[in-house]
Amino acid sequence: MEGTIWSLVPPLLAIVMVLLTKRVLISLGIGIIAAAFFVGSFNISDSLGLIWNEFRGVFYADGAVNTWNVYILLFVLMLGIITAFMSMMGGTRAFAEWMIRRIKTRSGAQIMTLILGIIVFVDDYFNSLAVGQIAKPVTDKHRVSRAKLAYIVDSTAAPVCVVAPISSWGAYIVGIIGTIFVTQNITEYTALGAFIYMIPMNFYVWAALGMVFIIALSRADFGPMKIHEQHAIQTGEVSRSEIKETAGSVSILPTSDAGRVSDLLIPIATLFIATIGAIYLSGLSLVEGKRTIMNIFGSADVSVALLWGGIIGIVVTFLLFIRHYQGKQLSAKHFISGIIKGTKSMLPGFTILIFAWVIAALIDSLGTGTYLAGLVQSSNLSLMILPLIVFIIAGFIAFATGTSWGSFGILLPIAGEIAAATDVTLLLPMMAAVLAGAVFGDHCSPISDTTILSSTGSSCNHIDHVTTQLPYAFVAAGIAGMGYLTLGISGSVWVGLVTVILGLLILYSLLRKIATNEEATLEK
C-alpha cells in the first residue's frame, strides 16, 4: 500500500468525512484507523499497535518527552488561561470599546485583523493563536462572524510566514534551498538570496492577502461565508454553531470594576516580546557558525520559545490581576476557576491538534506525499506549464497530508532536480510554485495544524472555518494558478505578478457590483 495510489485513501477519507459529517474528531479517528490498517497490512494487532504508538509518540518518542508537541500544546492552554484572566479583569471589553471608537466599520475591523496578522510574522502558530484573541473583541462588536475572523487569521499566518526571511518558516526553507544548491552544483545564488528573489514569485501569498483586503473593502461575501456573515449582521450572534465562551464569561470576581485597555495590551505585549526574545536567545545558544540574524532564527527551537513566552505571559498576567484587584477579597478559588475556564476554552482545538498529528504521522508512513511527488518527477510535460503543475501537486500534497513543511521537504528537491535537468531558468519559479502550492493546500486542509489553531484562536467551530474558507482559498488559488501559467508562457515573473493583480482587480469589480446590487435591493 505504501507509496501507491492506495496511500491517498486514508487522508481523503478523513477529509471527506469531516466535510460530510461535520464531526472532526470522529472523522479524524476514522482516517487514523484506515491509515493504520493500510500501514499494518490489515493485521488487527499490528494496526492497533501502530495507533497506540502514534498517540504515545505525540507525547513521548525516542525514549524522551516529545518536547516540540508538548510545548506547543502547553502554549495553547496557556494562551487560553491568559485570555480568561484578561476577560476577568475587563481588559477584553475595554480594548473592544477603545478600538470601537477608532474603528467605525466592519471593513475597518477586518482590515485591522489583516494588519495584525502581517505584523505578527515570526511564527505561524503564534500568529494563529494570538491574532484571533486580540482581534476577536473588535470583530465581535462590529458583528463580523467568527468564521470570517478565522479566515482572515488563517490567511495571514502561513501565507505571511512563508515570505518572511526572519521567521521559523524562512529559516527552514532557506536550509532546504541551500542543500538543493549544493546537490545541483548551483552557485549563481546564495540560499538566502534565492529566497528573497522568490518572494514576488509566491503568487498564492499575494492572491490570498489581496483577497482578504478585497473582501473587506467590497463588503461582499459568497458561499457558506455569506450565510455566516448575514447571520452575524442580522442577529448579532457571531457564531452559527454552539461555541462555549468559557474564557469570556467568568463571573467570579469580587467586584464589577471596569477594566482598562492596559489589562489586555500588557499581557499580549509581554507574550509577544517574551516569545520573540526567547526565539532569539534559543537560536543564539544553538547556532553554529556565523551568528547572523537569519542563522540565529533558523537555529532556534520555536517550541521552547513558545513555552517560555507563555510562562512569562502568564506570570505577568497573574501579577497584573493581583494588582488590579488589590485590597479586594481575592482567594485561590479565583485563580483556580480562571485557569480551569481558560483551559476548557482551548480543549477542542487541543484535542483536534493531537488527532491531526497522529493522522499526519501515519500518512507519512504511507508515503502519500512521496507518491504524488513521483507523479511530477515522472511526467513528461511541457516546460511552460511546469510551474502550474508543481503548484497544483504541492497543493494537493499539503491538503492530503495536512503539512506544508512536509510538502516543502518532499517537493523542493524534486523541483530543483527537474529544473536543473531541463531549464535552469525555471529553478526559482518552480521552487516558488512549490512554496505557494504547499501553503494553499495547508490553508484548505481540515487536518492542518495551522487551520486548527486558527479556528481555535478565533473561537470558531472548526468545520465552520474549513467550509467557509474553502471557496475563498480556491478563488485565490485560481488567480495564482493563472499567474504561474502566464509566467511559464512568457518566462517573466513580472508578467505573472501583473496577471495576479489583474485577477484581483477583476474580482473586486465583480464583488463590488454584487454588493451594490444587494444594497439597492435592501433599499427598495
Coordinates of C-alpha atoms in Angstrom, one line a residue:
M1 CA 0.0 0.0 0.0
E2 CA 2.9 2.4 0.8
G3 CA 3.9 4.8 -2.0
T4 CA 1.0 3.7 -4.2
I5 CA -2.3 5.3 -5.3
W6 CA -3.9 3.5 -2.3
S7 CA -2.0 5.7 0.0
L8 CA -4.4 8.5 -0.9
V9 CA -7.4 6.7 0.5
P10 CA -7.0 7.3 4.3
P11 CA -6.3 11.1 4.1
L12 CA -9.1 11.6 1.5
L13 CA -11.4 9.5 3.6
A14 CA -10.8 11.7 6.7
I15 CA -11.2 14.9 4.7
V16 CA -14.4 13.8 3.0
M17 CA -15.8 12.5 6.4
V18 CA -15.0 15.9 8.0
L19 CA -16.9 17.8 5.3
L20 CA -19.9 15.4 5.2
T21 CA -20.4 14.7 8.9
K22 CA -19.1 18.0 10.5
R23 CA -17.7 15.8 13.3
V24 CA -14.0 16.5 13.3
L25 CA -12.7 14.0 15.9
I26 CA -14.8 11.1 14.6
S27 CA -13.7 11.8 11.1
L28 CA -10.0 12.1 12.0
G29 CA -10.4 8.9 14.1
I30 CA -11.8 7.0 11.1
G31 CA -8.9 8.3 9.0
I32 CA -6.4 7.2 11.7
I33 CA -7.9 3.7 11.8
A34 CA -7.9 3.4 8.0
A35 CA -4.3 4.7 7.7
A36 CA -3.1 2.3 10.5
F37 CA -4.8 -0.7 8.8
F38 CA -3.2 0.2 5.4
V39 CA 0.3 0.6 7.0
G40 CA -0.2 -2.6 9.1
S41 CA -1.4 -4.6 6.0
F42 CA -4.8 -5.1 7.7
N43 CA -3.4 -7.0 10.6
I44 CA -5.6 -6.1 13.6
S45 CA -3.0 -6.3 16.3
D46 CA -0.3 -4.6 14.3
S47 CA -2.7 -1.8 13.2
L48 CA -3.9 -1.2 16.8
G49 CA -0.3 -1.2 17.9
L50 CA 0.5 1.5 15.3
I51 CA -2.3 3.7 16.5
W52 CA -1.2 3.4 20.2
N53 CA 2.4 4.1 19.2
E54 CA 1.5 7.2 17.2
F55 CA -0.7 8.6 20.0
R56 CA 2.0 7.9 22.5
G57 CA 4.6 9.4 20.1
V58 CA 2.7 12.8 20.3
F59 CA 3.9 13.0 23.9
Y60 CA 6.8 10.6 24.2
A61 CA 9.2 9.5 21.4
D62 CA 12.7 8.1 21.1
G63 CA 13.0 7.5 24.8
A64 CA 12.2 11.1 25.8
V65 CA 9.4 13.6 26.1
N66 CA 8.4 14.9 22.6
T67 CA 9.1 18.5 23.6
W68 CA 8.0 20.0 20.3
N69 CA 4.5 18.8 20.6
V70 CA 4.1 19.0 24.3
Y71 CA 5.4 22.6 24.5
I72 CA 3.1 23.7 21.7
L73 CA 0.1 22.1 23.4
L74 CA 1.1 23.8 26.7
F75 CA 1.3 27.1 24.9
V76 CA -2.2 26.6 23.5
L77 CA -3.5 26.1 27.1
M78 CA -1.5 29.0 28.5
L79 CA -3.0 31.3 25.9
G80 CA -6.5 30.3 26.9
I81 CA -5.6 31.0 30.5
I82 CA -4.2 34.4 29.7
T83 CA -7.3 35.2 27.7
A84 CA -9.5 34.2 30.6
F85 CA -7.8 36.4 33.0
M86 CA -7.8 39.4 30.6
S87 CA -11.5 38.9 30.4
M88 CA -11.9 38.6 34.1
M89 CA -10.1 42.0 34.6
G90 CA -12.3 43.6 31.9
G91 CA -9.4 44.2 29.6
T92 CA -11.0 42.4 26.6
R93 CA -14.2 44.6 26.9
A94 CA -12.2 47.8 27.5
F95 CA -10.0 47.1 24.4
A96 CA -13.0 46.5 22.3
E97 CA -14.7 49.7 23.4
W98 CA -11.4 51.6 22.8
M99 CA -11.0 50.2 19.3
I100 CA -14.7 50.7 18.5
R101 CA -14.2 54.5 19.0
R102 CA -11.4 54.3 16.4
I103 CA -12.6 51.6 14.0
K104 CA -16.0 52.6 12.8
T105 CA -16.9 50.0 10.3
R106 CA -17.0 46.2 9.7
S107 CA -14.5 46.7 6.9
G108 CA -12.2 48.5 9.3
A109 CA -12.3 45.7 11.8
Q110 CA -11.4 43.1 9.1
I111 CA -8.5 45.3 7.8
M112 CA -7.3 45.8 11.4
T113 CA -7.1 42.0 11.7
L114 CA -5.3 41.7 8.4
I115 CA -2.7 44.2 9.5
L116 CA -2.2 42.5 12.9
G117 CA -1.6 39.2 11.1
I118 CA 1.0 40.7 8.8
I119 CA 2.8 42.3 11.8
V120 CA 3.0 39.0 13.7
F121 CA 5.1 37.2 11.1
V122 CA 7.7 35.4 13.2
D123 CA 5.8 32.1 13.6
D124 CA 2.5 30.7 12.2
Y125 CA 1.4 29.0 15.4
F126 CA 1.9 32.2 17.5
N127 CA 0.2 34.2 14.7
S128 CA -2.8 31.9 14.5
L129 CA -3.5 31.9 18.3
A130 CA -2.6 35.4 19.2
V131 CA -4.1 37.5 16.4
G132 CA -7.5 35.9 16.8
Q133 CA -7.6 36.6 20.5
I134 CA -6.5 40.2 20.1
A135 CA -9.0 41.0 17.2
K136 CA -12.0 39.0 18.5
P137 CA -13.5 41.7 20.8
V138 CA -13.4 44.2 18.0
T139 CA -14.8 42.0 15.2
D140 CA -17.5 40.8 17.7
K141 CA -18.5 44.4 18.3
H142 CA -18.8 45.0 14.6
R143 CA -20.8 41.8 14.0
V144 CA -18.1 40.1 12.0
S145 CA -18.7 36.4 12.1
R146 CA -16.1 34.1 13.8
A147 CA -15.9 32.3 10.5
K148 CA -14.7 35.5 8.8
L149 CA -12.3 36.2 11.7
A150 CA -10.8 32.7 11.4
Y151 CA -10.4 33.1 7.7
I152 CA -8.5 36.3 8.0
V153 CA -6.3 34.9 10.7
D154 CA -5.5 31.8 8.7
S155 CA -4.8 33.9 5.6
T156 CA -2.2 35.9 7.4
A157 CA -0.5 33.0 9.3
A158 CA 1.3 30.6 6.9
P159 CA 1.0 33.0 3.8
V160 CA 2.9 35.7 5.6
C161 CA 5.4 33.5 7.3
V162 CA 6.4 31.8 4.0
V163 CA 7.7 35.1 2.6
A164 CA 9.3 36.4 5.8
P165 CA 13.1 35.7 5.9
I166 CA 13.3 36.3 9.6
S167 CA 10.8 33.6 10.7
S168 CA 10.7 30.0 11.6
W169 CA 9.4 29.2 8.1
G170 CA 12.0 31.3 6.3
A171 CA 14.9 29.7 8.2
Y172 CA 13.6 26.2 7.4
I173 CA 13.1 26.9 3.7
V174 CA 16.5 28.6 3.3
G175 CA 18.1 25.5 4.8
I176 CA 16.4 23.2 2.2
I177 CA 17.3 25.5 -0.6
G178 CA 21.0 25.5 0.5
T179 CA 21.1 21.7 0.4
I180 CA 19.5 21.7 -3.1
F181 CA 22.1 24.2 -4.4
V182 CA 24.9 22.1 -3.1
T183 CA 23.4 18.9 -4.6
Q184 CA 22.8 20.5 -8.0
N185 CA 26.1 22.5 -8.0
I186 CA 24.3 25.8 -8.3
T187 CA 26.5 28.8 -7.4
E188 CA 24.6 31.6 -9.1
Y189 CA 22.6 32.4 -6.0
T190 CA 23.0 32.1 -2.3
A191 CA 20.3 30.3 -0.4
L192 CA 19.1 33.4 1.3
G193 CA 19.4 35.4 -1.9
A194 CA 17.2 32.9 -3.8
F195 CA 14.6 33.0 -1.0
I196 CA 14.4 36.8 -1.4
Y197 CA 14.2 36.6 -5.2
M198 CA 11.3 34.1 -4.8
I199 CA 9.2 36.4 -2.6
P200 CA 7.4 38.2 -5.6
M201 CA 7.0 34.8 -7.3
N202 CA 4.9 33.4 -4.5
F203 CA 1.7 34.3 -6.2
Y204 CA -0.6 32.5 -3.8
V205 CA 0.5 34.7 -0.9
W206 CA -0.3 37.9 -2.8
A207 CA -3.6 36.5 -4.1
A208 CA -4.6 35.3 -0.6
L209 CA -3.7 38.6 1.1
G210 CA -5.2 40.6 -1.7
M211 CA -8.4 38.7 -1.5
V212 CA -8.8 39.4 2.3
F213 CA -8.4 43.1 1.6
I214 CA -10.8 43.0 -1.3
I215 CA -13.4 41.0 0.6
A216 CA -13.2 43.6 3.4
L217 CA -13.4 46.6 1.1
S218 CA -16.1 45.3 -1.2
R219 CA -18.4 44.3 1.7
A220 CA -19.4 41.3 -0.3
D221 CA -19.2 37.6 0.5
F222 CA -20.1 34.3 -1.3
G223 CA -20.5 30.7 -0.5
P224 CA -21.1 29.5 3.1
M225 CA -19.3 32.6 4.4
K226 CA -22.2 34.8 3.2
I227 CA -24.6 32.8 5.4
H228 CA -22.4 33.3 8.5
E229 CA -21.9 37.0 7.8
Q230 CA -25.6 37.6 7.3
H231 CA -26.4 35.8 10.5
A232 CA -23.9 37.9 12.4
I233 CA -25.2 41.2 11.0
Q234 CA -28.9 40.4 11.5
T235 CA -28.8 38.7 14.9
G236 CA -25.5 39.9 16.5
E237 CA -24.6 36.2 17.1
V238 CA -21.1 35.9 15.6
S239 CA -21.2 32.1 15.6
R240 CA -23.9 30.0 14.0
S241 CA -22.6 26.9 15.8
E242 CA -22.6 26.4 19.5
I243 CA -19.3 27.9 20.9
K244 CA -19.0 27.9 24.7
E245 CA -17.3 31.2 25.5
T246 CA -15.9 29.9 28.8
A247 CA -13.0 32.3 28.8
G248 CA -15.1 35.3 28.3
S249 CA -17.9 34.6 30.8
V250 CA -16.1 34.4 34.1
S251 CA -18.4 35.8 36.8
I252 CA -16.4 35.0 40.0
L253 CA -14.9 38.5 40.5
P254 CA -15.3 40.1 43.9
T255 CA -16.2 43.4 42.2
S256 CA -17.5 44.6 38.9
D257 CA -14.8 47.2 38.4
A258 CA -14.4 48.4 34.8
G259 CA -11.4 47.1 33.0
R260 CA -8.7 49.1 31.3
V261 CA -7.1 48.8 27.9
S262 CA -3.8 48.0 29.6
D263 CA -5.3 44.9 31.1
L264 CA -5.2 43.4 27.6
L265 CA -2.3 45.2 26.0
I266 CA 0.2 44.5 28.7
P267 CA -0.3 40.7 28.7
I268 CA -0.3 40.5 24.9
A269 CA 2.7 42.7 24.5
T270 CA 4.5 40.7 27.2
L271 CA 3.6 37.5 25.4
F272 CA 4.8 38.8 22.1
I273 CA 8.1 40.3 23.3
A274 CA 8.9 37.4 25.6
T275 CA 8.3 34.9 22.7
I276 CA 10.4 36.8 20.2
G277 CA 13.1 37.3 22.8
A278 CA 13.0 33.6 23.7
I279 CA 13.3 32.6 20.0
Y280 CA 16.4 34.9 19.7
L281 CA 18.0 33.5 22.8
S282 CA 17.3 29.9 21.9
G283 CA 18.8 30.4 18.4
L284 CA 21.8 32.2 19.9
S285 CA 22.5 29.3 22.2
L286 CA 22.1 26.7 19.4
V287 CA 23.5 28.5 16.3
E288 CA 26.6 27.0 14.7
G289 CA 28.9 29.1 12.5
K290 CA 28.3 32.8 11.7
R291 CA 25.9 34.5 14.1
T292 CA 23.6 36.3 11.6
I293 CA 20.0 37.1 12.4
M294 CA 19.0 34.6 9.8
N295 CA 21.2 31.8 11.3
I296 CA 20.0 32.6 14.8
F297 CA 16.3 32.4 13.9
G298 CA 17.0 29.3 11.9
S299 CA 18.7 27.5 14.8
A300 CA 16.0 28.4 17.4
D301 CA 13.8 25.8 19.0
V302 CA 10.4 27.6 18.5
S303 CA 8.5 25.2 20.7
V304 CA 10.8 26.1 23.7
A305 CA 10.4 29.8 22.9
L306 CA 6.6 29.4 22.9
L307 CA 6.8 27.7 26.2
W308 CA 8.9 30.4 27.9
G309 CA 6.9 33.2 26.2
G310 CA 3.7 31.6 27.6
I311 CA 5.1 31.2 31.1
I312 CA 6.3 34.8 31.2
G313 CA 3.0 36.0 29.8
I314 CA 1.0 34.1 32.5
V315 CA 3.2 35.4 35.3
V316 CA 2.8 39.0 34.2
T317 CA -0.9 38.4 33.7
F318 CA -1.3 37.0 37.2
L319 CA 0.7 39.9 38.7
L320 CA -1.5 42.4 36.8
F321 CA -4.6 40.5 38.1
I322 CA -3.4 40.8 41.7
R323 CA -2.6 44.5 41.3
H324 CA -5.9 45.1 39.6
Y325 CA -7.9 43.7 42.5
Q326 CA -5.5 44.8 45.3
G327 CA -7.4 45.2 48.5
K328 CA -10.4 43.1 47.3
Q329 CA -11.3 39.7 48.6
L330 CA -9.3 37.5 46.2
S331 CA -8.6 33.9 47.0
A332 CA -7.1 30.8 45.4
K333 CA -10.5 29.8 44.0
H334 CA -10.5 32.9 41.7
F335 CA -7.2 31.7 40.2
I336 CA -8.2 28.1 40.0
S337 CA -11.6 28.9 38.4
G338 CA -9.9 31.2 35.8
I339 CA -7.3 28.6 35.0
I340 CA -10.0 25.9 34.6
K341 CA -12.2 28.0 32.4
G342 CA -9.3 29.2 30.2
T343 CA -8.1 25.6 29.8
K344 CA -11.6 24.4 28.9
S345 CA -11.8 27.1 26.2
M346 CA -8.9 25.6 24.4
L347 CA -9.6 21.9 24.8
P348 CA -11.5 21.4 21.5
G349 CA -8.5 22.7 19.5
F350 CA -6.1 20.9 21.8
T351 CA -7.7 17.6 21.1
I352 CA -8.1 18.1 17.4
L353 CA -4.5 19.0 17.1
I354 CA -3.4 15.7 18.8
F355 CA -5.6 13.7 16.3
A356 CA -4.2 15.7 13.4
W357 CA -0.6 15.0 14.4
V358 CA -1.4 11.3 14.7
I359 CA -3.0 11.0 11.2
A360 CA -0.2 13.1 9.7
A361 CA 2.4 10.6 11.1
L362 CA 0.5 7.6 9.7
I363 CA 0.0 9.3 6.3
D364 CA 3.8 10.0 6.3
S365 CA 4.4 6.3 6.9
L366 CA 2.0 5.5 3.9
G367 CA 4.2 7.7 1.6
T368 CA 1.3 9.7 0.3
G369 CA 3.4 12.7 -0.4
T370 CA 6.2 10.7 -2.0
Y371 CA 3.7 9.0 -4.4
L372 CA 2.3 12.3 -5.5
A373 CA 5.7 13.9 -5.9
G374 CA 6.8 10.9 -8.1
L375 CA 4.0 11.7 -10.5
V376 CA 5.6 15.1 -11.1
Q377 CA 9.0 13.7 -11.5
S378 CA 8.0 11.0 -13.9
S379 CA 5.7 13.2 -16.0
N380 CA 6.8 14.4 -19.5
L381 CA 5.1 17.8 -19.6
S382 CA 5.7 21.0 -21.5
L383 CA 8.1 23.3 -19.6
M384 CA 5.6 26.1 -20.0
I385 CA 3.1 24.5 -17.7
L386 CA 5.6 23.0 -15.2
P387 CA 5.2 25.9 -12.6
L388 CA 1.4 25.5 -12.7
I389 CA 1.6 21.7 -12.4
V390 CA 4.1 21.9 -9.5
F391 CA 1.8 24.4 -7.8
I392 CA -1.2 22.1 -8.1
I393 CA 0.6 19.0 -7.0
A394 CA 2.1 20.8 -4.0
G395 CA -1.3 22.0 -3.1
F396 CA -2.8 18.5 -3.2
I397 CA 0.1 17.0 -1.2
A398 CA -0.3 19.6 1.6
F399 CA -4.1 19.3 1.5
A400 CA -3.9 15.5 1.8
T401 CA -1.1 15.4 4.4
G402 CA -2.1 18.5 6.4
T403 CA 1.5 19.8 6.4
S404 CA 3.1 22.4 4.2
W405 CA 6.6 21.8 5.7
G406 CA 6.4 18.1 4.7
S407 CA 5.5 19.2 1.2
F408 CA 8.5 21.6 1.1
G409 CA 10.8 18.8 2.2
I410 CA 9.5 16.4 -0.5
L411 CA 8.9 18.7 -3.5
L412 CA 11.6 21.4 -3.3
P413 CA 14.4 19.0 -4.1
I414 CA 12.4 17.4 -6.9
A415 CA 11.6 20.8 -8.4
G416 CA 15.3 21.7 -8.2
E417 CA 16.2 18.4 -9.9
I418 CA 13.7 18.8 -12.7
A419 CA 14.7 22.5 -13.3
A420 CA 18.4 21.6 -13.3
A421 CA 17.8 18.8 -15.8
T422 CA 15.6 20.8 -18.2
D423 CA 15.8 24.6 -17.9
V424 CA 17.7 26.1 -15.0
T425 CA 16.0 29.4 -15.5
L426 CA 12.8 27.8 -14.1
L427 CA 14.6 26.8 -10.9
L428 CA 13.4 29.7 -8.7
P429 CA 9.9 29.9 -10.3
M430 CA 9.3 26.2 -9.7
M431 CA 10.5 26.3 -6.1
A432 CA 8.3 29.4 -5.5
A433 CA 5.4 27.4 -7.0
V434 CA 6.1 24.6 -4.5
L435 CA 6.0 27.1 -1.6
A436 CA 2.8 28.7 -2.9
G437 CA 1.1 25.4 -3.6
A438 CA 2.0 23.9 -0.2
V439 CA 0.7 27.0 1.6
F440 CA -2.5 26.8 -0.4
G441 CA -3.1 23.1 0.4
D442 CA -2.2 23.8 4.1
H443 CA -4.6 26.7 4.1
C444 CA -7.5 24.5 2.9
S445 CA -6.8 21.2 4.8
P446 CA -9.1 20.4 7.7
I447 CA -6.3 18.3 9.2
S448 CA -3.7 21.1 9.0
D449 CA -2.4 22.3 12.4
T450 CA -2.5 26.0 11.3
T451 CA -6.1 25.6 10.2
I452 CA -6.9 24.0 13.5
L453 CA -5.1 26.7 15.5
S454 CA -6.7 29.5 13.5
S455 CA -10.2 28.2 14.4
T456 CA -9.1 27.7 18.0
G457 CA -7.5 31.2 18.3
S458 CA -10.7 32.7 16.8
S459 CA -13.1 30.7 19.0
C460 CA -14.7 29.4 15.7
N461 CA -16.2 26.0 15.2
H462 CA -13.5 24.1 13.2
I463 CA -15.9 22.8 10.5
D464 CA -17.4 26.3 10.1
H465 CA -13.9 27.6 9.5
V466 CA -13.0 25.0 6.9
T467 CA -16.2 25.1 4.9
T468 CA -16.4 28.9 4.8
Q469 CA -12.7 29.3 3.9
L470 CA -12.5 26.7 1.1
P471 CA -14.3 28.8 -1.6
Y472 CA -12.1 31.8 -0.9
A473 CA -8.9 29.8 -0.9
F474 CA -9.8 28.1 -4.2
V475 CA -10.5 31.5 -5.8
A476 CA -7.2 32.8 -4.6
A477 CA -5.5 29.6 -5.9
G478 CA -7.2 30.1 -9.3
I479 CA -5.8 33.6 -9.6
A480 CA -2.4 32.4 -8.5
G481 CA -2.6 29.5 -11.0
M482 CA -3.2 31.9 -13.8
G483 CA -0.1 33.8 -12.7
Y484 CA 2.0 30.6 -12.9
L485 CA 0.6 29.8 -16.3
T486 CA 1.4 33.2 -17.7
L487 CA 4.8 33.0 -16.0
G488 CA 5.6 29.7 -17.8
I489 CA 4.4 31.0 -21.2
S490 CA 6.1 34.4 -21.0
G491 CA 9.1 33.5 -19.0
S492 CA 8.6 36.7 -17.0
V493 CA 7.9 36.8 -13.2
W494 CA 6.5 40.3 -13.5
V495 CA 4.0 39.3 -16.2
G496 CA 2.8 36.6 -13.9
L497 CA 2.6 39.0 -11.0
V498 CA 0.6 41.5 -13.1
T499 CA -1.8 38.7 -14.0
V500 CA -2.4 38.1 -10.3
I501 CA -3.0 41.8 -9.7
L502 CA -5.4 42.0 -12.7
G503 CA -7.2 38.9 -11.4
L504 CA -7.7 40.6 -8.0
L505 CA -9.0 43.8 -9.6
I506 CA -11.5 41.9 -11.7
L507 CA -12.6 40.0 -8.5
Y508 CA -13.0 43.3 -6.7
S509 CA -15.1 44.7 -9.5
L510 CA -17.4 41.7 -9.5
L511 CA -17.8 41.6 -5.8
R512 CA -18.4 45.4 -5.6
K513 CA -21.1 45.1 -8.2
I514 CA -22.8 42.3 -6.3
A515 CA -22.6 44.3 -3.1
T516 CA -24.1 47.4 -4.8
N517 CA -27.0 45.4 -6.2
E518 CA -27.7 43.8 -2.8
E519 CA -27.7 47.2 -1.1
A520 CA -30.0 48.6 -3.8
T521 CA -32.4 45.7 -3.3
L522 CA -32.4 46.3 0.5
E523 CA -33.2 50.0 0.0
K524 CA -36.3 49.1 -2.1

